[in-house]
PDB file of C-alpha atoms in Angstrom:
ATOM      1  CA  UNK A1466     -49.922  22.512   8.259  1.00  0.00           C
ATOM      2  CA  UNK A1467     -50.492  21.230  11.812  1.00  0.00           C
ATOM      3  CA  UNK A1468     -53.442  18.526  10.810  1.00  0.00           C
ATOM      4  CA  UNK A1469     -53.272  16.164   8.442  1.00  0.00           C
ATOM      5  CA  UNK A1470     -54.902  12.921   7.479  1.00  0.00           C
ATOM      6  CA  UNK A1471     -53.938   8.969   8.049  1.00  0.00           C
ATOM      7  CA  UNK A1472     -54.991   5.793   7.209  1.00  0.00           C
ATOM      8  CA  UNK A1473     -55.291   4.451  10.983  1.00  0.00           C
ATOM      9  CA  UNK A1474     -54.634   5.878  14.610  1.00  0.00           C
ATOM     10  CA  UNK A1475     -55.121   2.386  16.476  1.00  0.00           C
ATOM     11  CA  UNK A1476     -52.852   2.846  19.276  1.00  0.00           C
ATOM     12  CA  UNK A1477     -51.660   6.446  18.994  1.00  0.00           C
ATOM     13  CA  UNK A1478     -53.118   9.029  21.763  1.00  0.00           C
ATOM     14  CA  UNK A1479     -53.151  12.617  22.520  1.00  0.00           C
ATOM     15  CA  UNK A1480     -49.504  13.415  23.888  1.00  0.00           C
ATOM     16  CA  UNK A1481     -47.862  10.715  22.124  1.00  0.00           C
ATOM     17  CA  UNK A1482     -44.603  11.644  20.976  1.00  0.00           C
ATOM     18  CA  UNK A1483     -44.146  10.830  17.062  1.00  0.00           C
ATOM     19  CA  UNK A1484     -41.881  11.491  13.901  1.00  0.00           C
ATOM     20  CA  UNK A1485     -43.722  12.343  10.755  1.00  0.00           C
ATOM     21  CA  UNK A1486     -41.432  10.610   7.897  1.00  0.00           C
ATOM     22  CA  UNK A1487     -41.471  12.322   4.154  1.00  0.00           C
ATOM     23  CA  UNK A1488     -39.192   9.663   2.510  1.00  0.00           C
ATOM     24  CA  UNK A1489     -36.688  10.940  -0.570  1.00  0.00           C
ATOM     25  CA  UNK A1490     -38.500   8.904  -3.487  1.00  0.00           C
ATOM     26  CA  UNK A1491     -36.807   9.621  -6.999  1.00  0.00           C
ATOM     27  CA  UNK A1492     -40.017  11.537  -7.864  1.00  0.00           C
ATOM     28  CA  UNK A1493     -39.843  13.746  -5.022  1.00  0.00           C
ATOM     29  CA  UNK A1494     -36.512  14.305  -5.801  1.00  0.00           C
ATOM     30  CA  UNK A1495     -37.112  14.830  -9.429  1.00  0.00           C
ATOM     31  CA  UNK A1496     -39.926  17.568  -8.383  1.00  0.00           C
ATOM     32  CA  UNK A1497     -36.873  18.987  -6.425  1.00  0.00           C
ATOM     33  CA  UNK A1498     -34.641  19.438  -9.168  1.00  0.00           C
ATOM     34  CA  UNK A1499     -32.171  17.146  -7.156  1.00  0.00           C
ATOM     35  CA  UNK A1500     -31.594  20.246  -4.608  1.00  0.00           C
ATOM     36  CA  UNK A1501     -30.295  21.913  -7.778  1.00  0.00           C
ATOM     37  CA  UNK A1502     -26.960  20.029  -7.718  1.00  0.00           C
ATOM     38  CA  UNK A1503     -25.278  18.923 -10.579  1.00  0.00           C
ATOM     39  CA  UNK A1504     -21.874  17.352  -9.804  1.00  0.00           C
ATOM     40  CA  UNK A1505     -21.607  13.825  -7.712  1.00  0.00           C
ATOM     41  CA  UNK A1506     -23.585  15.521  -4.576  1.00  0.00           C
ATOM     42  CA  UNK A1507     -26.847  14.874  -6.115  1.00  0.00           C
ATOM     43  CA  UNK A1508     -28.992  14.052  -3.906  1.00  0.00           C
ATOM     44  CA  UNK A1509     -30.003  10.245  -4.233  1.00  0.00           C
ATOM     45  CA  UNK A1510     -33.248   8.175  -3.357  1.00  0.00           C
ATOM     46  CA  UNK A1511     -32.968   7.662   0.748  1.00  0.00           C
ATOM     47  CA  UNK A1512     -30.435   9.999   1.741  1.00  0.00           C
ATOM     48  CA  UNK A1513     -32.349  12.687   2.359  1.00  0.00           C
ATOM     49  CA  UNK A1514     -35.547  11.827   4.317  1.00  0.00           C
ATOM     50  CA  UNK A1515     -37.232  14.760   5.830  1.00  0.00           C
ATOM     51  CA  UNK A1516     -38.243  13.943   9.540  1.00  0.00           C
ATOM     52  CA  UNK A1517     -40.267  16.187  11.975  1.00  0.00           C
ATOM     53  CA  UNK A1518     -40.478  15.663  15.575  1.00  0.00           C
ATOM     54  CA  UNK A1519     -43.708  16.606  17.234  1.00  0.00           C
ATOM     55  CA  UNK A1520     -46.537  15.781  19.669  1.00  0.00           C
ATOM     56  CA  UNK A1521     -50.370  14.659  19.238  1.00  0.00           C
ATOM     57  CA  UNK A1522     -52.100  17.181  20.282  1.00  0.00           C
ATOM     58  CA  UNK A1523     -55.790  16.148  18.813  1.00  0.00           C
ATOM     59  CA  UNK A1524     -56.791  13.389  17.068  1.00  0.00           C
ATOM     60  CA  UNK A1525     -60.634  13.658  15.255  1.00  0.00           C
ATOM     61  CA  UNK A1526     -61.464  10.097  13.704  1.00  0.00           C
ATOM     62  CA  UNK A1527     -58.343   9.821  11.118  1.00  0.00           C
ATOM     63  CA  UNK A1528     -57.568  13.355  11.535  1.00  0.00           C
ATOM     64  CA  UNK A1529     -54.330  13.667  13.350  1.00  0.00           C
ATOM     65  CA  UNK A1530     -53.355  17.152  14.920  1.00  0.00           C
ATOM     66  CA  UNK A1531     -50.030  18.066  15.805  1.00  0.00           C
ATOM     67  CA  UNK A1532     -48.763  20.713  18.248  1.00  0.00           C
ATOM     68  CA  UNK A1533     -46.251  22.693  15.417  1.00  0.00           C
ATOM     69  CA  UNK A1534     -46.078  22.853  11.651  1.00  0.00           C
ATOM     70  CA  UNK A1535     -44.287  20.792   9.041  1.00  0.00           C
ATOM     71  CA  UNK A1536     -42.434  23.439   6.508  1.00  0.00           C
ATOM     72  CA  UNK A1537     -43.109  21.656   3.403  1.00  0.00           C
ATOM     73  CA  UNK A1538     -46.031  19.901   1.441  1.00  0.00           C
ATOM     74  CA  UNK A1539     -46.760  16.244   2.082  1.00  0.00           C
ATOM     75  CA  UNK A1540     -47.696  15.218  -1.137  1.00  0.00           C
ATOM     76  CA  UNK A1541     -48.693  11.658  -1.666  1.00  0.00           C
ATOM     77  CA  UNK A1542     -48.232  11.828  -5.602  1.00  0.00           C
ATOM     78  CA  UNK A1543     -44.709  12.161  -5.060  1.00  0.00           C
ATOM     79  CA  UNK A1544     -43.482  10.931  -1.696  1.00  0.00           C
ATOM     80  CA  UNK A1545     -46.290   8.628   0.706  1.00  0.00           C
ATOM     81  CA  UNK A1546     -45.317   9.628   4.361  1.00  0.00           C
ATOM     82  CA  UNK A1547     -45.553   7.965   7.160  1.00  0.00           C
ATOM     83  CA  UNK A1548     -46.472   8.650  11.266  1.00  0.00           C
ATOM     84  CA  UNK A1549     -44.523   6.592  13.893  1.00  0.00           C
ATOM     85  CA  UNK A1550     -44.111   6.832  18.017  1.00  0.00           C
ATOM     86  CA  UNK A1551     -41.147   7.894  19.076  1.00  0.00           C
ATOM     87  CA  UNK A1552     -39.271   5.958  22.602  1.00  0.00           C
ATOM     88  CA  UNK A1553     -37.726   8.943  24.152  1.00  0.00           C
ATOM     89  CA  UNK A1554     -36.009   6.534  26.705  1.00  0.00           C
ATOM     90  CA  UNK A1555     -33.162   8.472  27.317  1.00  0.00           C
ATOM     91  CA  UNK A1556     -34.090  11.950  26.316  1.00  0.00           C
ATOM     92  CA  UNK A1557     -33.743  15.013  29.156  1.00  0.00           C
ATOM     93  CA  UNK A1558     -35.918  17.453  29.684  1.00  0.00           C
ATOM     94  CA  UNK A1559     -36.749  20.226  31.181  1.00  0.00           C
ATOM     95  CA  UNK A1560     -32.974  21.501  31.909  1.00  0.00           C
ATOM     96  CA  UNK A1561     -31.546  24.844  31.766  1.00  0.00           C
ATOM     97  CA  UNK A1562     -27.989  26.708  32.292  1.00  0.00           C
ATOM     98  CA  UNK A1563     -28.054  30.225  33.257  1.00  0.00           C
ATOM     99  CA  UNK A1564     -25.632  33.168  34.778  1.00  0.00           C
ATOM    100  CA  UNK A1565     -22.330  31.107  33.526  1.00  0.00           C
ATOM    101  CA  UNK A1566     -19.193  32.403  32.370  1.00  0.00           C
ATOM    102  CA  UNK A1567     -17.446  29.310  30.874  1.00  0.00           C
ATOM    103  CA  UNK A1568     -13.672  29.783  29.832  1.00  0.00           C
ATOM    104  CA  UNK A1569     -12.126  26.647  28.039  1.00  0.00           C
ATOM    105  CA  UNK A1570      -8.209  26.669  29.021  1.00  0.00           C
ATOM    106  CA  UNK A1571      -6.546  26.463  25.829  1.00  0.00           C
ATOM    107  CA  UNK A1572      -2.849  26.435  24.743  1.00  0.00           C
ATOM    108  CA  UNK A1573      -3.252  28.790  22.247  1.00  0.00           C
ATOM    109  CA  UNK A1574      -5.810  30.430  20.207  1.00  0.00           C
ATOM    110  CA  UNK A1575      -5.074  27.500  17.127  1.00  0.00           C
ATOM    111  CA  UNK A1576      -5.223  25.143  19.609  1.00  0.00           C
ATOM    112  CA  UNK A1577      -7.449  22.123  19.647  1.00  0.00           C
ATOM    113  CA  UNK A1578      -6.686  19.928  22.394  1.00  0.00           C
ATOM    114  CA  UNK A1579      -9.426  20.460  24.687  1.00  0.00           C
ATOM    115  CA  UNK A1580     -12.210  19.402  25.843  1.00  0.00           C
ATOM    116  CA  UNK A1581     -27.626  14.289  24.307  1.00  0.00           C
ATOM    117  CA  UNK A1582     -30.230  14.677  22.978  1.00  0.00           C
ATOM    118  CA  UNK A1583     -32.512  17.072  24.962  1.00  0.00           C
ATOM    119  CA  UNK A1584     -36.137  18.584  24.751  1.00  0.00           C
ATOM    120  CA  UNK A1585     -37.851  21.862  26.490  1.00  0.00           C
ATOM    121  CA  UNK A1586     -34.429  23.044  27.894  1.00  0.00           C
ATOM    122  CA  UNK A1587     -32.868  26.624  27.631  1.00  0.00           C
ATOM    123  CA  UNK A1588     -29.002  28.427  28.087  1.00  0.00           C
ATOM    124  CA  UNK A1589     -29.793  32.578  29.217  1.00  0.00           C
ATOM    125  CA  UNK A1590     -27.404  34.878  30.195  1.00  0.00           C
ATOM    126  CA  UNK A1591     -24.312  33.035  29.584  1.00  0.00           C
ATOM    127  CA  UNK A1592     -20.787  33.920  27.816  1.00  0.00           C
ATOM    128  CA  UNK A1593     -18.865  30.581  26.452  1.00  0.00           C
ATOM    129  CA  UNK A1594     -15.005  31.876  25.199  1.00  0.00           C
ATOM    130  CA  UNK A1595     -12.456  29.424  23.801  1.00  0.00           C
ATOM    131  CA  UNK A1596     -14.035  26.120  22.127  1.00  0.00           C
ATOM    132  CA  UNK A1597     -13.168  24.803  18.873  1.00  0.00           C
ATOM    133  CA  UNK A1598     -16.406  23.782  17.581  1.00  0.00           C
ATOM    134  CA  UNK A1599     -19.214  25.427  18.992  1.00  0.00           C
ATOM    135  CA  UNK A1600     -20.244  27.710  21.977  1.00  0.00           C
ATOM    136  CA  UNK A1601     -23.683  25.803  22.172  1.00  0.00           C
ATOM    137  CA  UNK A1602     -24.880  23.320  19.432  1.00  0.00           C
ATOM    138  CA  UNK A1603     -27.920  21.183  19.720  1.00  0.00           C
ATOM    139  CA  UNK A1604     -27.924  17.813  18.796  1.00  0.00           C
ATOM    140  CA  UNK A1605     -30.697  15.557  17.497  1.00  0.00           C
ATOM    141  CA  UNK A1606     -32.514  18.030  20.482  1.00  0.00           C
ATOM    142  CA  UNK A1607     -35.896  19.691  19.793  1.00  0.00           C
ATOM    143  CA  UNK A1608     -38.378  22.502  21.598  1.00  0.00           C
ATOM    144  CA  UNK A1609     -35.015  24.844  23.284  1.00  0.00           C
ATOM    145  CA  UNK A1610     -34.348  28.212  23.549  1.00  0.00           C
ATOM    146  CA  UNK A1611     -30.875  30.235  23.907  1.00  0.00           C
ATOM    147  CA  UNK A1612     -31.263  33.714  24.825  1.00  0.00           C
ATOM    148  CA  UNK A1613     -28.639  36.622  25.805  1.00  0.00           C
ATOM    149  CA  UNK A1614     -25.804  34.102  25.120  1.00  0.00           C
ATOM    150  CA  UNK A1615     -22.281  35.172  24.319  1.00  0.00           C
ATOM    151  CA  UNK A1616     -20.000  32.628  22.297  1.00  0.00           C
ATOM    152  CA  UNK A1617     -16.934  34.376  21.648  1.00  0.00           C
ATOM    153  CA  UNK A1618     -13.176  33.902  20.672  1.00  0.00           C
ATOM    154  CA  UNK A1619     -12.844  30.367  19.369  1.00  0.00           C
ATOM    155  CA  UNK A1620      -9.428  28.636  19.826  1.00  0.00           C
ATOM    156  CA  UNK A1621      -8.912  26.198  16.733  1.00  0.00           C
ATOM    157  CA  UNK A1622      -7.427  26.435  13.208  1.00  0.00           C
ATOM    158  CA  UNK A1623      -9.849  28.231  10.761  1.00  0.00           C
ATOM    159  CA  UNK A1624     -10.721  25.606   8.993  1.00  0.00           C
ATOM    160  CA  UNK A1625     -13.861  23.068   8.400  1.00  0.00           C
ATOM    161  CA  UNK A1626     -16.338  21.798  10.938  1.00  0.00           C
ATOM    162  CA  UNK A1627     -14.451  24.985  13.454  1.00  0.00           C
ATOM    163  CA  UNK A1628     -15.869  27.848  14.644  1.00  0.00           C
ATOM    164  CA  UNK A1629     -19.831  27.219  14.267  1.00  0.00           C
ATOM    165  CA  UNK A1630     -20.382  29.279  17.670  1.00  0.00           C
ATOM    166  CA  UNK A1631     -24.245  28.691  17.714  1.00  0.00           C
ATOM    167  CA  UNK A1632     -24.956  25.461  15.944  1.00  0.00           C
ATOM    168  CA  UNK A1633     -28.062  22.809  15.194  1.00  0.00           C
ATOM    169  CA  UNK A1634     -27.495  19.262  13.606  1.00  0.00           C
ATOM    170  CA  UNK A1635     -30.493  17.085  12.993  1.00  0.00           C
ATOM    171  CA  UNK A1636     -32.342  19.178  15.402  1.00  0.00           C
ATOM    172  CA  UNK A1637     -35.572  20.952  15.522  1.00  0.00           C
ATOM    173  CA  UNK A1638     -37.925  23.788  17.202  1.00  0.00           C
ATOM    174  CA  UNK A1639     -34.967  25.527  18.676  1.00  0.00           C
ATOM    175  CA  UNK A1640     -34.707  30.012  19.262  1.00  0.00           C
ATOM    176  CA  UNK A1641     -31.862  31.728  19.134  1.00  0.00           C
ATOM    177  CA  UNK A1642     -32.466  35.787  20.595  1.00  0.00           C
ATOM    178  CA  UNK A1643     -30.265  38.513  21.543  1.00  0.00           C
ATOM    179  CA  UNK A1644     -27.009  36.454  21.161  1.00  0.00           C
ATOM    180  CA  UNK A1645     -23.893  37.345  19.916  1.00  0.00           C
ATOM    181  CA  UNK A1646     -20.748  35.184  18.289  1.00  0.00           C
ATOM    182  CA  UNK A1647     -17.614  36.651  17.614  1.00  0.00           C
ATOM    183  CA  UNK A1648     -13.978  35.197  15.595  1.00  0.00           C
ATOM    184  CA  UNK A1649     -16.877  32.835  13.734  1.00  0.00           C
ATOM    185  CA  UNK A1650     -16.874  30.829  10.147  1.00  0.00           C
ATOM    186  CA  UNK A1651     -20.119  30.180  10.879  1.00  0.00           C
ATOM    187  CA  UNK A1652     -21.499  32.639  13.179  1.00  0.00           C
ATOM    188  CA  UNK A1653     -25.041  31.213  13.232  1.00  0.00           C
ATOM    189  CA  UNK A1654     -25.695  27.594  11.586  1.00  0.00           C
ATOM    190  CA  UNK A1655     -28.073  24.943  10.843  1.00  0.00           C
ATOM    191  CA  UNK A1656     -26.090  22.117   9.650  1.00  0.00           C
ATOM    192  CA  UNK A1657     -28.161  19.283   9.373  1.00  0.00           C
ATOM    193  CA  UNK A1658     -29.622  19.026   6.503  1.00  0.00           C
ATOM    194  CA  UNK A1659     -33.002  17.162   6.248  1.00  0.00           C
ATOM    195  CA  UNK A1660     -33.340  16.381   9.808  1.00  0.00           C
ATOM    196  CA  UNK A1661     -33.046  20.418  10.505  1.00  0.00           C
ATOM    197  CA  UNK A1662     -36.555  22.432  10.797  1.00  0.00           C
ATOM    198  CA  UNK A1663     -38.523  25.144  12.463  1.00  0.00           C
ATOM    199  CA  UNK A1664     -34.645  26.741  13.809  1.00  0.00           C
ATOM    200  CA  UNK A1665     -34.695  30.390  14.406  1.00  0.00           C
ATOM    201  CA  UNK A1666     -31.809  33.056  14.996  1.00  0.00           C
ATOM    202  CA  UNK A1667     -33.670  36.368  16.311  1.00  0.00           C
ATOM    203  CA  UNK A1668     -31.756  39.994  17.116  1.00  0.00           C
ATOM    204  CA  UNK A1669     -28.802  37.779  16.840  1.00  0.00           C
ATOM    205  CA  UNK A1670     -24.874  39.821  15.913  1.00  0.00           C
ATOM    206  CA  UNK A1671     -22.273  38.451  14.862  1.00  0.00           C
TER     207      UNK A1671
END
C-alpha cells in the first residue's frame, strides 16, 4: 500500500521526507514465527524494526499518501506504527558515475590491504576489478540505479563479509540491470536485514 491512515498530520506537508516505523513487538514477532529460527538468533522484541524511507506525496484530511509501497501489512493488532520527518542534512543527491574503468592495485589476488548515504544517484557503464568487499554497495542510500556495471575479480581471502560485488545494507528503492559480477560469494546481495526493501537485481549474471 501507498496510503494509509494516521492519527494527526499537524506539521507534515506534501514533499516532506519521512520514515514509516513498524516496531518488532513480541506479538508481531510471535505472528512471525520468530523468522522461523530456533537456536539463540531468534529474533527478539526491538531488534528488528522494519523502517521505510519515502516521500509525502498527498495528504487528504488524515489520509497520508506516499510516493512507493511498503512490502508488508501494517497491522495495528500486532505492531502500532509510527510516521516521523526525516533531517536529510547531509544526504547527496542527484550524483552519478559513468564511462569508468576502476582498477584497485592490489598485491595479490588474497590480498586485502587496499583501499554516504545518497538518494536519486546512478553508476552506468562502468567495470570495477580488484576490491575486497564490494564493486558498488549502497549504504543506508535510497531511490539509485546501477545499470551495465561490471564488478569483477575480487582480491581478498574467500571468506565472510568478502566478495559481495553488488551489495545493499540498510538501504532501499535501489535497481540493479544488465550487470554482471564475477569470482563472487555473493554475487548479488541484500544484506541488511529489516532496514532492506523495494531492492531489485534485473537481467543481472553472475
Amino acid at each position: 500500500s501507498r496510503q494509509f491512515t494516521v492519527e494527526n498530520t499537524t506539521g507534515l506537508a506534501v514533499g516532506d521526507t519521512v520514515i514509516v516505523l513498524h516496531p518488532s513487538t513480541a506479538a508481531w514477532l510471535a505472528a512471525m514465527n520468530n523468522g522461523g529460527v530456533t537456536d539463540t538468533n531468534t529474533w527478539k522484541v526491538g531488534e528488528i524494526d522494519v523502517r521505510y524511507h519515502r516521500y509525502i506525496r498527498a495528504i487528504e484530511g488524515n489520509t497520508i499518501t506516499i510516493d512507493a509501497p511498503v512490502f508488508m501489512h501494517l497491522d495495528r493488532s500486532l505492531s502500532q506504527s509510527y510516521l516521523y520527518k526525516y533531517d536529510r542534512t547531509g544526504v547527496l543527491t542527484n550524483l552519478g558515475i559513468q564511462n569508468l574503468r576502476i582498477d584497485i592495485d592490489t598485491a595479490g589476488p588474497t590480498a586485502e590491504t587496499h583501499s554516504v548515504q545518497a538518494e536519486d544517484t546512478w553508476v552506468r557503464d562502468c567495470t570495477i576489478l580488484h576490491f575486497w568487499h564490494a564493486g558498488i554497495q549502497f549504504e543506508g542510500s535510497t531511490r539509485s540505479t546501477v545499470e551495465r556495471v561490471r564488478a569483477l575479480e575480487p582480491h581478498s581471502i574467500v571468506d565472510g563479509g568478502r566478495r559481495y560485488n553488488f551489495s545493499t545494507y540498510q538501504a532501499q528503492l535501489i535497481l540493479f540491470r544488465d550487470s554482471l559480477a564475477s569470482d563472487a560469494r555473493h554475487g548479488f546481495v541484500a544484506n541488511g536485514t529489516s532496514n532492506d526493501s523495494g531492492n531489485v537485481f534485473l537481467d543481472c549474471v553472475l
